[in-house]
PDB file of C-alpha atoms and ligand atoms in Angstrom:
ATOM      1  CA  UNK J   1       0.000   0.000   0.000  1.00 55.00           C
ATOM      2  CA  UNK J   2       1.145   3.560  -0.738  1.00 61.00           C
ATOM      3  CA  UNK J   3       2.840   5.286   2.209  1.00 63.00           C
ATOM      4  CA  UNK J   4       0.489   7.610   4.023  1.00 71.00           C
ATOM      5  CA  UNK J   5       1.250  11.167   5.090  1.00 81.00           C
ATOM      6  CA  UNK J   6       3.377  12.096   8.082  1.00 90.00           C
ATOM      7  CA  UNK J   7       1.496  11.905  11.405  1.00 94.00           C
ATOM      8  CA  UNK J   8       1.908  15.558  12.416  1.00 92.00           C
ATOM      9  CA  UNK J   9       0.875  16.740   8.948  1.00 93.00           C
ATOM     10  CA  UNK J  10      -2.135  14.416   9.131  1.00 95.00           C
ATOM     11  CA  UNK J  11      -3.239  15.809  12.507  1.00 95.00           C
ATOM     12  CA  UNK J  12      -2.685  19.423  11.472  1.00 93.00           C
ATOM     13  CA  UNK J  13      -4.454  19.199   8.105  1.00 94.00           C
ATOM     14  CA  UNK J  14      -7.454  17.030   9.077  1.00 97.00           C
ATOM     15  CA  UNK J  15     -10.768  18.875   8.744  1.00 97.00           C
ATOM     16  CA  UNK J  16     -14.390  18.017   9.345  1.00 98.00           C
ATOM     17  CA  UNK J  17     -15.773  17.480   5.834  1.00 98.00           C
ATOM     18  CA  UNK J  18     -19.497  17.297   5.180  1.00 98.00           C
ATOM     19  CA  UNK J  19     -19.662  17.108   1.388  1.00 98.00           C
ATOM     20  CA  UNK J  20     -18.649  13.934  -0.414  1.00 98.00           C
ATOM     21  CA  UNK J  21     -18.084  12.931  -4.040  1.00 98.00           C
ATOM     22  CA  UNK J  22     -20.419  10.310  -5.420  1.00 96.00           C
ATOM     23  CA  UNK J  23     -17.595   7.784  -5.542  1.00 96.00           C
ATOM     24  CA  UNK J  24     -17.281   4.388  -3.881  1.00 95.00           C
ATOM     25  CA  UNK J  25     -14.414   3.728  -1.477  1.00 96.00           C
ATOM     26  CA  UNK J  26     -12.029   0.872  -2.082  1.00 96.00           C
ATOM     27  CA  UNK J  27     -12.635  -1.972   0.392  1.00 95.00           C
ATOM     28  CA  UNK J  28      -8.965  -2.179   1.308  1.00 96.00           C
ATOM     29  CA  UNK J  29      -9.161   1.424   2.522  1.00 97.00           C
ATOM     30  CA  UNK J  30     -12.282   0.661   4.549  1.00 97.00           C
ATOM     31  CA  UNK J  31     -10.490  -2.319   6.075  1.00 97.00           C
ATOM     32  CA  UNK J  32      -7.443  -0.252   6.952  1.00 97.00           C
ATOM     33  CA  UNK J  33      -9.574   2.485   8.534  1.00 98.00           C
ATOM     34  CA  UNK J  34     -11.458  -0.066  10.664  1.00 98.00           C
ATOM     35  CA  UNK J  35      -8.179  -1.663  11.681  1.00 98.00           C
ATOM     36  CA  UNK J  36      -6.807   1.738  12.752  1.00 98.00           C
ATOM     37  CA  UNK J  37      -9.986   2.247  14.818  1.00 98.00           C
ATOM     38  CA  UNK J  38      -9.462  -1.041  16.620  1.00 98.00           C
ATOM     39  CA  UNK J  39      -5.810  -0.185  17.256  1.00 98.00           C
ATOM     40  CA  UNK J  40      -6.645   2.746  19.523  1.00 98.00           C
ATOM     41  CA  UNK J  41      -5.607   2.604  23.186  1.00 98.00           C
ATOM     42  CA  UNK J  42      -8.293   1.159  25.483  1.00 98.00           C
ATOM     43  CA  UNK J  43      -8.496   0.905  29.273  1.00 97.00           C
ATOM     44  CA  UNK J  44      -6.809  -2.340  30.305  1.00 97.00           C
ATOM     45  CA  UNK J  45      -6.688  -3.200  26.604  1.00 98.00           C
ATOM     46  CA  UNK J  46     -10.250  -4.492  27.063  1.00 98.00           C
ATOM     47  CA  UNK J  47     -11.327  -3.202  23.617  1.00 97.00           C
ATOM     48  CA  UNK J  48     -14.907  -3.067  24.805  1.00 96.00           C
ATOM     49  CA  UNK J  49     -16.365  -1.366  21.765  1.00 97.00           C
ATOM     50  CA  UNK J  50     -17.781  -2.237  18.355  1.00 98.00           C
ATOM     51  CA  UNK J  51     -17.636  -0.585  14.941  1.00 98.00           C
ATOM     52  CA  UNK J  52     -20.752  -0.870  12.798  1.00 98.00           C
ATOM     53  CA  UNK J  53     -20.378  -0.237   9.070  1.00 97.00           C
ATOM     54  CA  UNK J  54     -23.427   1.184   7.323  1.00 98.00           C
ATOM     55  CA  UNK J  55     -23.439   1.225   3.520  1.00 96.00           C
ATOM     56  CA  UNK J  56     -27.131   0.570   2.864  1.00 97.00           C
ATOM     57  CA  UNK J  57     -28.729   3.664   1.282  1.00 97.00           C
ATOM     58  CA  UNK J  58     -31.980   3.510   3.242  1.00 98.00           C
ATOM     59  CA  UNK J  59     -30.232   2.846   6.525  1.00 98.00           C
ATOM     60  CA  UNK J  60     -27.862   5.791   5.938  1.00 98.00           C
ATOM     61  CA  UNK J  61     -30.897   7.995   5.306  1.00 98.00           C
ATOM     62  CA  UNK J  62     -32.495   6.824   8.546  1.00 98.00           C
ATOM     63  CA  UNK J  63     -29.265   7.477  10.464  1.00 98.00           C
ATOM     64  CA  UNK J  64     -29.104  10.958   8.927  1.00 98.00           C
ATOM     65  CA  UNK J  65     -32.725  11.610   9.939  1.00 98.00           C
ATOM     66  CA  UNK J  66     -31.964  10.431  13.476  1.00 98.00           C
ATOM     67  CA  UNK J  67     -28.978  12.794  13.547  1.00 98.00           C
ATOM     68  CA  UNK J  68     -31.144  15.918  13.748  1.00 98.00           C
ATOM     69  CA  UNK J  69     -31.737  15.633   9.994  1.00 98.00           C
ATOM     70  CA  UNK J  70     -28.114  16.192   9.033  1.00 98.00           C
ATOM     71  CA  UNK J  71     -28.936  14.751   5.617  1.00 98.00           C
ATOM     72  CA  UNK J  72     -25.380  15.169   4.273  1.00 98.00           C
ATOM     73  CA  UNK J  73     -24.568  12.045   6.328  1.00 98.00           C
ATOM     74  CA  UNK J  74     -26.621   9.967   3.868  1.00 98.00           C
ATOM     75  CA  UNK J  75     -24.437  11.191   0.975  1.00 98.00           C
ATOM     76  CA  UNK J  76     -21.338   9.464   2.375  1.00 98.00           C
ATOM     77  CA  UNK J  77     -20.598   6.109   0.698  1.00 98.00           C
ATOM     78  CA  UNK J  78     -20.036   4.570   4.079  1.00 96.00           C
ATOM     79  CA  UNK J  79     -20.740   5.416   7.662  1.00 98.00           C
ATOM     80  CA  UNK J  80     -19.142   3.966  10.781  1.00 98.00           C
ATOM     81  CA  UNK J  81     -21.062   3.926  14.054  1.00 98.00           C
ATOM     82  CA  UNK J  82     -18.746   3.600  17.051  1.00 98.00           C
ATOM     83  CA  UNK J  83     -20.503   1.739  19.881  1.00 98.00           C
ATOM     84  CA  UNK J  84     -19.442   1.269  23.492  1.00 98.00           C
ATOM     85  CA  UNK J  85     -20.232  -2.150  24.911  1.00 95.00           C
ATOM     86  CA  UNK J  86     -19.836  -1.564  28.673  1.00 90.00           C
ATOM     87  CA  UNK J  87     -19.554  -5.258  29.484  1.00 93.00           C
ATOM     88  CA  UNK J  88     -15.880  -5.852  30.211  1.00 96.00           C
ATOM     89  CA  UNK J  89     -15.171  -2.232  31.259  1.00 96.00           C
ATOM     90  CA  UNK J  90     -18.002  -2.398  33.820  1.00 95.00           C
ATOM     91  CA  UNK J  91     -16.898  -5.775  35.149  1.00 96.00           C
ATOM     92  CA  UNK J  92     -13.261  -4.720  35.511  1.00 97.00           C
ATOM     93  CA  UNK J  93     -13.566  -1.079  36.504  1.00 97.00           C
ATOM     94  CA  UNK J  94     -17.106  -0.641  37.862  1.00 97.00           C
ATOM     95  CA  UNK J  95     -18.729   2.744  37.550  1.00 96.00           C
ATOM     96  CA  UNK J  96     -15.537   4.471  36.360  1.00 97.00           C
ATOM     97  CA  UNK J  97     -15.228   1.890  33.601  1.00 97.00           C
ATOM     98  CA  UNK J  98     -18.835   2.383  32.569  1.00 95.00           C
ATOM     99  CA  UNK J  99     -19.024   6.166  32.768  1.00 95.00           C
ATOM    100  CA  UNK J 100     -15.545   7.128  31.672  1.00 97.00           C
ATOM    101  CA  UNK J 101     -13.265   4.473  30.196  1.00 97.00           C
ATOM    102  CA  UNK J 102     -15.822   2.955  27.825  1.00 97.00           C
ATOM    103  CA  UNK J 103     -16.586   6.399  26.430  1.00 97.00           C
ATOM    104  CA  UNK J 104     -12.947   7.459  26.216  1.00 98.00           C
ATOM    105  CA  UNK J 105     -12.114   4.194  24.410  1.00 98.00           C
ATOM    106  CA  UNK J 106     -14.703   5.054  21.758  1.00 98.00           C
ATOM    107  CA  UNK J 107     -13.401   8.617  21.438  1.00 98.00           C
ATOM    108  CA  UNK J 108      -9.853   7.319  20.876  1.00 98.00           C
ATOM    109  CA  UNK J 109     -11.120   4.864  18.247  1.00 98.00           C
ATOM    110  CA  UNK J 110     -13.117   7.642  16.550  1.00 98.00           C
ATOM    111  CA  UNK J 111     -10.097   9.934  16.337  1.00 98.00           C
ATOM    112  CA  UNK J 112      -7.966   7.111  14.902  1.00 98.00           C
ATOM    113  CA  UNK J 113     -10.660   6.572  12.266  1.00 98.00           C
ATOM    114  CA  UNK J 114     -10.752  10.277  11.327  1.00 98.00           C
ATOM    115  CA  UNK J 115      -6.967  10.429  10.988  1.00 98.00           C
ATOM    116  CA  UNK J 116      -6.675   7.139   9.092  1.00 98.00           C
ATOM    117  CA  UNK J 117      -9.336   8.308   6.622  1.00 98.00           C
ATOM    118  CA  UNK J 118      -7.619  11.666   6.117  1.00 98.00           C
ATOM    119  CA  UNK J 119      -4.201  10.065   5.654  1.00 97.00           C
ATOM    120  CA  UNK J 120      -5.644   8.055   2.744  1.00 96.00           C
ATOM    121  CA  UNK J 121      -7.128  11.110   1.019  1.00 96.00           C
ATOM    122  CA  UNK J 122     -10.625  10.491   2.381  1.00 98.00           C
ATOM    123  CA  UNK J 123     -12.852  12.894   4.244  1.00 98.00           C
ATOM    124  CA  UNK J 124     -14.835  12.350   7.411  1.00 98.00           C
ATOM    125  CA  UNK J 125     -16.641  14.130  10.194  1.00 98.00           C
ATOM    126  CA  UNK J 126     -17.345  13.302  13.838  1.00 98.00           C
ATOM    127  CA  UNK J 127     -21.117  13.378  14.389  1.00 98.00           C
ATOM    128  CA  UNK J 128     -22.277  13.473  17.989  1.00 98.00           C
ATOM    129  CA  UNK J 129     -25.674  15.120  17.571  1.00 98.00           C
ATOM    130  CA  UNK J 130     -28.093  12.214  17.180  1.00 98.00           C
ATOM    131  CA  UNK J 131     -31.068  10.681  18.911  1.00 98.00           C
ATOM    132  CA  UNK J 132     -29.484   7.755  20.674  1.00 97.00           C
ATOM    133  CA  UNK J 133     -32.668   5.676  20.953  1.00 97.00           C
ATOM    134  CA  UNK J 134     -33.435   6.110  17.257  1.00 98.00           C
ATOM    135  CA  UNK J 135     -29.900   5.144  16.185  1.00 98.00           C
ATOM    136  CA  UNK J 136     -30.012   2.230  18.631  1.00 97.00           C
ATOM    137  CA  UNK J 137     -33.217   1.002  17.013  1.00 97.00           C
ATOM    138  CA  UNK J 138     -32.032   1.560  13.402  1.00 98.00           C
ATOM    139  CA  UNK J 139     -28.831  -0.383  14.101  1.00 97.00           C
ATOM    140  CA  UNK J 140     -30.521  -3.002  16.349  1.00 97.00           C
ATOM    141  CA  UNK J 141     -28.143  -2.251  19.226  1.00 97.00           C
ATOM    142  CA  UNK J 142     -28.655  -4.378  22.379  1.00 96.00           C
ATOM    143  CA  UNK J 143     -29.225  -2.885  25.860  1.00 94.00           C
ATOM    144  CA  UNK J 144     -25.633  -3.371  26.976  1.00 94.00           C
ATOM    145  CA  UNK J 145     -24.236  -1.153  24.186  1.00 96.00           C
ATOM    146  CA  UNK J 146     -24.580   2.524  23.285  1.00 97.00           C
ATOM    147  CA  UNK J 147     -23.847   4.351  20.027  1.00 98.00           C
ATOM    148  CA  UNK J 148     -21.230   7.030  20.773  1.00 98.00           C
ATOM    149  CA  UNK J 149     -20.063   8.545  17.513  1.00 98.00           C
ATOM    150  CA  UNK J 150     -21.254   8.446  13.909  1.00 98.00           C
ATOM    151  CA  UNK J 151     -18.564   8.930  11.259  1.00 99.00           C
ATOM    152  CA  UNK J 152     -19.598   9.426   7.604  1.00 98.00           C
ATOM    153  CA  UNK J 153     -16.629   8.852   5.264  1.00 98.00           C
ATOM    154  CA  UNK J 154     -16.148   9.547   1.564  1.00 98.00           C
ATOM    155  CA  UNK J 155     -13.978  11.311  -0.980  1.00 98.00           C
ATOM    156  CA  UNK J 156     -14.009  15.044  -0.194  1.00 98.00           C
ATOM    157  CA  UNK J 157     -16.039  17.407  -2.347  1.00 98.00           C
ATOM    158  CA  UNK J 158     -15.193  20.542  -0.394  1.00 97.00           C
ATOM    159  CA  UNK J 159     -12.117  22.168   1.088  1.00 95.00           C
ATOM    160  CA  UNK J 160     -13.286  24.100   4.115  1.00 95.00           C
ATOM    161  CA  UNK J 161     -10.842  26.637   5.516  1.00 93.00           C
ATOM    162  CA  UNK J 162      -9.251  25.714   8.836  1.00 93.00           C
ATOM    163  CA  UNK J 163     -11.499  26.960  11.640  1.00 94.00           C
ATOM    164  CA  UNK J 164      -9.944  29.307  14.184  1.00 92.00           C
ATOM    165  CA  UNK J 165      -8.247  27.468  17.030  1.00 91.00           C
ATOM    166  CA  UNK J 166      -7.031  29.019  20.291  1.00 87.00           C
ATOM    167  CA  UNK J 167      -3.316  29.637  20.577  1.00 81.00           C
ATOM    168  CA  UNK J 168      -1.169  27.412  22.802  1.00 79.00           C
ATOM    169  CA  UNK J 169      -1.032  30.006  25.565  1.00 77.00           C
ATOM    170  CA  UNK J 170      -4.833  29.882  25.883  1.00 81.00           C
ATOM    171  CA  UNK J 171      -4.787  26.146  26.481  1.00 81.00           C
ATOM    172  CA  UNK J 172      -1.716  25.298  28.459  1.00 81.00           C
ATOM    173  CA  UNK J 173      -0.959  25.495  32.151  1.00 83.00           C
ATOM    174  CA  UNK J 174       2.399  24.680  33.643  1.00 82.00           C
ATOM    175  CA  UNK J 175       2.185  22.764  36.916  1.00 81.00           C
ATOM    176  CA  UNK J 176      -0.713  24.779  38.390  1.00 83.00           C
ATOM    177  CA  UNK J 177      -4.201  25.649  37.184  1.00 86.00           C
ATOM    178  CA  UNK J 178      -4.295  29.003  35.383  1.00 81.00           C
ATOM    179  CA  UNK J 179      -0.500  29.324  35.487  1.00 77.00           C
ATOM    180  CA  UNK J 180       1.419  29.384  32.288  1.00 74.00           C
ATOM    181  CA  UNK J 181       4.210  31.524  33.797  1.00 70.00           C
ATOM    182  CA  UNK J 182       5.536  32.555  30.448  1.00 70.00           C
ATOM    183  CA  UNK J 183       6.805  29.035  29.871  1.00 74.00           C
ATOM    184  CA  UNK J 184       4.408  28.544  26.989  1.00 74.00           C
ATOM    185  CA  UNK J 185       6.371  31.263  25.218  1.00 72.00           C
ATOM    186  CA  UNK J 186       9.497  29.071  25.461  1.00 75.00           C
ATOM    187  CA  UNK J 187       7.521  26.223  23.934  1.00 75.00           C
ATOM    188  CA  UNK J 188       6.440  28.513  21.092  1.00 72.00           C
ATOM    189  CA  UNK J 189      10.022  29.712  20.604  1.00 72.00           C
ATOM    190  CA  UNK J 190      11.259  26.129  20.451  1.00 74.00           C
ATOM    191  CA  UNK J 191       8.558  25.356  17.884  1.00 73.00           C
ATOM    192  CA  UNK J 192       9.743  28.279  15.747  1.00 68.00           C
ATOM    193  CA  UNK J 193      13.350  27.063  16.075  1.00 69.00           C
ATOM    194  CA  UNK J 194      12.176  23.806  14.614  1.00 63.00           C
ATOM    195  CA  UNK J 195      11.183  25.714  11.531  1.00 61.00           C
ATOM    196  CA  UNK J 196      14.299  27.852  11.333  1.00 59.00           C
ATOM    197  CA  UNK J 197      16.356  25.480   9.112  1.00 61.00           C
ATOM    198  CA  UNK J 198      13.579  25.843   6.560  1.00 59.00           C
ATOM    199  CA  UNK J 199      13.520  29.625   6.983  1.00 60.00           C
ATOM    200  CA  UNK J 200      17.340  29.756   6.725  1.00 61.00           C
ATOM    201  CA  UNK J 201      17.294  27.697   3.538  1.00 64.00           C
ATOM    202  CA  UNK J 202      14.686  30.021   2.021  1.00 62.00           C
ATOM    203  CA  UNK J 203      16.673  33.126   2.997  1.00 58.00           C
ATOM    204  CA  UNK J 204      19.884  31.617   1.560  1.00 65.00           C
ATOM    205  CA  UNK J 205      18.106  30.816  -1.686  1.00 67.00           C
ATOM    206  CA  UNK J 206      16.671  34.348  -1.871  1.00 64.00           C
ATOM    207  CA  UNK J 207      20.168  35.766  -1.249  1.00 64.00           C
ATOM    208  CA  UNK J 208      21.692  33.561  -3.958  1.00 71.00           C
ATOM    209  CA  UNK J 209      19.019  34.665  -6.388  1.00 70.00           C
ATOM    210  CA  UNK J 210      19.662  38.328  -5.518  1.00 69.00           C
ATOM    211  CA  UNK J 211      23.448  37.889  -5.991  1.00 72.00           C
ATOM    212  CA  UNK J 212      22.801  36.057  -9.265  1.00 73.00           C
ATOM    213  CA  UNK J 213      20.548  38.870 -10.468  1.00 73.00           C
ATOM    214  CA  UNK J 214      23.138  41.513  -9.453  1.00 72.00           C
ATOM    215  CA  UNK J 215      25.924  39.606 -11.280  1.00 77.00           C
ATOM    216  CA  UNK J 216      23.774  39.286 -14.386  1.00 79.00           C
ATOM    217  CA  UNK J 217      22.989  43.029 -14.304  1.00 77.00           C
ATOM    218  CA  UNK J 218      26.688  43.910 -13.824  1.00 79.00           C
ATOM    219  CA  UNK J 219      27.648  41.684 -16.741  1.00 83.00           C
ATOM    220  CA  UNK J 220      24.996  43.308 -18.935  1.00 82.00           C
ATOM    221  CA  UNK J 221      26.293  46.798 -17.986  1.00 81.00           C
ATOM    222  CA  UNK J 222      29.909  45.742 -18.648  1.00 83.00           C
ATOM    223  CA  UNK J 223      28.986  44.231 -22.022  1.00 85.00           C
ATOM    224  CA  UNK J 224      27.146  47.422 -23.006  1.00 82.00           C
ATOM    225  CA  UNK J 225      30.044  49.545 -21.847  1.00 79.00           C
ATOM    226  CA  UNK J 226      32.461  47.387 -23.837  1.00 82.00           C
ATOM    227  CA  UNK J 227      30.315  47.558 -26.997  1.00 82.00           C
ATOM    228  CA  UNK J 228      30.106  51.385 -26.769  1.00 79.00           C
ATOM    229  CA  UNK J 229      33.876  51.634 -26.318  1.00 77.00           C
ATOM    230  CA  UNK J 230      34.386  49.334 -29.320  1.00 81.00           C
ATOM    231  CA  UNK J 231      32.050  51.498 -31.436  1.00 76.00           C
ATOM    232  CA  UNK J 232      33.881  54.784 -30.627  1.00 73.00           C
ATOM    233  CA  UNK J 233      37.412  53.458 -30.859  1.00 69.00           C
TER     234      UNK J 233
HETATM  235  C1  LIG F   1     -18.092  15.477  20.306  1.00 69.51           C
HETATM  236  C2  LIG F   1     -18.234  16.065  18.922  1.00 69.51           C
HETATM  237  C3  LIG F   1     -19.484  16.137  18.351  1.00 69.51           C
HETATM  238  C4  LIG F   1     -19.641  16.661  17.050  1.00 69.51           C
HETATM  239  N1  LIG F   1     -20.867  16.620  16.455  1.00 69.51           N
HETATM  240  C5  LIG F   1     -21.011  17.089  15.204  1.00 69.51           C
HETATM  241  C6  LIG F   1     -22.266  16.994  14.541  1.00 69.51           C
HETATM  242  O1  LIG F   1     -23.238  16.442  15.053  1.00 69.51           O
HETATM  243  N2  LIG F   1     -22.356  17.497  13.288  1.00 69.51           N
HETATM  244  C7  LIG F   1     -21.297  18.077  12.641  1.00 69.51           C
HETATM  245  O2  LIG F   1     -21.477  18.502  11.502  1.00 69.51           O
HETATM  246  N3  LIG F   1     -20.081  18.168  13.235  1.00 69.51           N
HETATM  247  C8  LIG F   1     -19.913  17.694  14.492  1.00 69.51           C
HETATM  248  N4  LIG F   1     -18.674  17.725  15.093  1.00 69.51           N
HETATM  249  C9  LIG F   1     -17.507  18.277  14.340  1.00 69.51           C
HETATM  250  C10 LIG F   1     -17.152  19.675  14.842  1.00 69.51           C
HETATM  251  O3  LIG F   1     -18.109  20.591  14.405  1.00 69.51           O
HETATM  252  C11 LIG F   1     -15.735  20.055  14.312  1.00 69.51           C
HETATM  253  O4  LIG F   1     -14.803  19.142  14.820  1.00 69.51           O
HETATM  254  C12 LIG F   1     -15.353  21.468  14.709  1.00 69.51           C
HETATM  255  O5  LIG F   1     -16.182  22.417  14.070  1.00 69.51           O
HETATM  256  C13 LIG F   1     -13.898  21.800  14.379  1.00 69.51           C
HETATM  257  O6  LIG F   1     -13.640  21.619  13.009  1.00 69.51           O
HETATM  258  P1  LIG F   1     -12.457  20.645  12.530  1.00 69.51           P
HETATM  259  O7  LIG F   1     -12.886  19.232  12.915  1.00 69.51           O
HETATM  260  O8  LIG F   1     -12.365  20.835  11.038  1.00 69.51           O
HETATM  261  O9  LIG F   1     -11.208  21.046  13.260  1.00 69.51           O
HETATM  262  C14 LIG F   1     -18.496  17.175  16.348  1.00 69.51           C
HETATM  263  C15 LIG F   1     -17.239  17.061  16.942  1.00 69.51           C
HETATM  264  C16 LIG F   1     -17.093  16.502  18.190  1.00 69.51           C
HETATM  265  C17 LIG F   1     -15.697  16.322  18.757  1.00 69.51           C
END
């Protein structure tokens, strides 16, 4: 299989896409995406979740209707429903397993799915706004499981601009709540340093081009000068 994009680039360029081309997705890509979902970290490695693939046109329409009528969901060639199972997590970790770990496991799987899809040139979107009982009934989900995330996937037919995200300093605390003690600035500086070889290379290139242009101009002037001198000899 073709190498996929670099992880950081994949994370930074992923977008929620809600418009898909009317193109089928190769099964090997679907398989890889599902495999990436199941490779997410899970509490105690219990892997207490399920991934339901929905490709049936009518079922996709019903899922879209149950998702507050977000009908664009039905336009995706395939939809994954991430479901928490709560059986092993509850048995092993009690209420914390049921209320937290099982849900976090699904979130980790969902993010893996989004990134895997993007890395293969596909588009996806996390859908959390849906009527749980309706989706449960459409997908014949038993009592001991709950649909957590719906992920429509397809080839992108839009390129939305990156939405505004808060800067690092708005997110990060160092050691104490509400304390970033200027240390975030060091992080930002280090990040810029990371880029500096690139910046240096660009500056060097620009300088070389400027020197080249100056040399070419000088040569032109010298040639002209020489030709005038020749003419008036
Ligand atoms: C918990 C959660 C629920 C979401 N539910 C929906 C949804 O129901 N419909 C939708 O169109 N997008 C939904 N989104 C996608 C967000 O709108 C999107 O991630 C956000 O606008 C940032 O855009 P980005 O993903 O391109 O960075 C959801 C995202 C999360 C994490």
